[in-house]
C-alpha atoms as one frame of an Amber mdcrd trajectory, in Angstrom:
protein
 117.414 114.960  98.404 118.047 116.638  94.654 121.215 117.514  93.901 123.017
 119.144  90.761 125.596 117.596  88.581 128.653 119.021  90.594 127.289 117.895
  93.685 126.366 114.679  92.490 130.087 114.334  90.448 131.907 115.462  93.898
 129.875 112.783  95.766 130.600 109.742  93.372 134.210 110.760  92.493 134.008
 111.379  89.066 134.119 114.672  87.152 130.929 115.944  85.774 131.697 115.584
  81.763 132.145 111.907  82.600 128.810 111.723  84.051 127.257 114.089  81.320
 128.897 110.973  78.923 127.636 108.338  80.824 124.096 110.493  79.827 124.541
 110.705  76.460 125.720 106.967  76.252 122.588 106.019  77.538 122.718 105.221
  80.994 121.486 107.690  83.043 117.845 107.542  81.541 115.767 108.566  84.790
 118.065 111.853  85.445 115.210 114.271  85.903 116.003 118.561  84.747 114.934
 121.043  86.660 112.869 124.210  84.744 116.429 125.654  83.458 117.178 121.890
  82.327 120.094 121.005  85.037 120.738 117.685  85.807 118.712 116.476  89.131
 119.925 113.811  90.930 118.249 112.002  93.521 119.449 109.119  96.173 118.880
 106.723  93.836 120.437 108.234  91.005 123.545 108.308  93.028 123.172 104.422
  94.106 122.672 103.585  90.516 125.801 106.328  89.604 127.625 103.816  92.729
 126.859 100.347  90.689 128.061 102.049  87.292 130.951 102.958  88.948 132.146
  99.634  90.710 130.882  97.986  87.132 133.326  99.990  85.647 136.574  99.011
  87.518 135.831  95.411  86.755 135.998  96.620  83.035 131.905  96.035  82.174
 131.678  97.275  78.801 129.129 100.150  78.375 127.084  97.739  76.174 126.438
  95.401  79.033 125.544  98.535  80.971 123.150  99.532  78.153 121.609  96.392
  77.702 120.693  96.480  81.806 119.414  99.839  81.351 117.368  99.031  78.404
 116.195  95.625  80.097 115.374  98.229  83.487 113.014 100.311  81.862 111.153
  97.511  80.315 110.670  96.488  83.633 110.415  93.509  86.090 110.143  91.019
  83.806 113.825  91.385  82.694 115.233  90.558  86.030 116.343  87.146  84.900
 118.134  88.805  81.788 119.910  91.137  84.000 120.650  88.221  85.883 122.380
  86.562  83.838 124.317  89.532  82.470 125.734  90.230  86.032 126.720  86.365
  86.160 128.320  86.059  82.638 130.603  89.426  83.856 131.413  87.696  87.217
 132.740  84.742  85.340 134.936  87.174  83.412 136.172  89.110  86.962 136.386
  85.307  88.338 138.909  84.682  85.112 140.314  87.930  85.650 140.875  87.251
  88.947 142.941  83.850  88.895 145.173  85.675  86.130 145.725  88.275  88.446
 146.733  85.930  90.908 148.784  83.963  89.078 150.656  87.197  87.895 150.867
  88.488  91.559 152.671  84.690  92.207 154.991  85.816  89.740 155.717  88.971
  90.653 156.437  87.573  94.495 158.689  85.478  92.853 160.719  87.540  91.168
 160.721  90.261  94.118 162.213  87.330  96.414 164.856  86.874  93.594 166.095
  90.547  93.622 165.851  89.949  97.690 168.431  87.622  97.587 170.731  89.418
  94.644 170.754  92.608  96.760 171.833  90.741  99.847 174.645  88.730  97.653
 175.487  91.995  96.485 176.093  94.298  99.650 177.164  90.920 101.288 180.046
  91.095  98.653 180.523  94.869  98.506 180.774  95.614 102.225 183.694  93.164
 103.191
């Protein structure tokens, strides 16, 4: 399967400049051109384009990104530096994570609050 940009953009869910950025920053290295020089994508492409993706909602930084696709194209002997960036940005999602529930406690909180000043307040309005 080879694909264009606008295919490749409508099948990730991002618009094509942002993966034409995500080129120029440096990690889309293995994006082949055809003989008029448009993008190519393959299946792999795309399940790479998927990982930058998900790495992105957890708020990777595109260095972290670079560094992994820098450490790829050396080869297999990086696999315990990529390692270890993947499990240094899990303990950040991990951190993230128990703030995020700790703020969702919070939020429950005051939610059941309004609950009950709503109810006081019709209570007290509809007699």
């Amino acid at each position: 399967m080879k694909i264009h940009i606008k295919e490749a953009a409508d099948k990730i869910g991002l618009p094509a400049h942002t993966l034409r950025y995500y080129e120029q920053e440096g990690l889309l290295p293995f994006i082949k051109r055809d003989e008029n020089g448009n993008r190519i994508f393959n299946e792999a492409d795309l399940l790479w384009l998927e990982l930058i993706v998900c790495l992105r909602k957890t708020d990777i930084p595109l260095s972290e990104l670079r560094a992994i696709v820098e450490l790829t194209k050396v080869g297999d002997s990086t696999a315990s530096q990529r390692k270890q960036i993947f499990e240094k940005h899990k303990e950040k999602m991990m951190e993230k994570q128990r703030d995020l529930d700790n703020a969702f406690i919070k939020i429950d909180l005051k939610i059941e609050y309004y609950d009950v000043l709503e109810k006081k307040y019709y209570k007290e309005n509809l007699k």
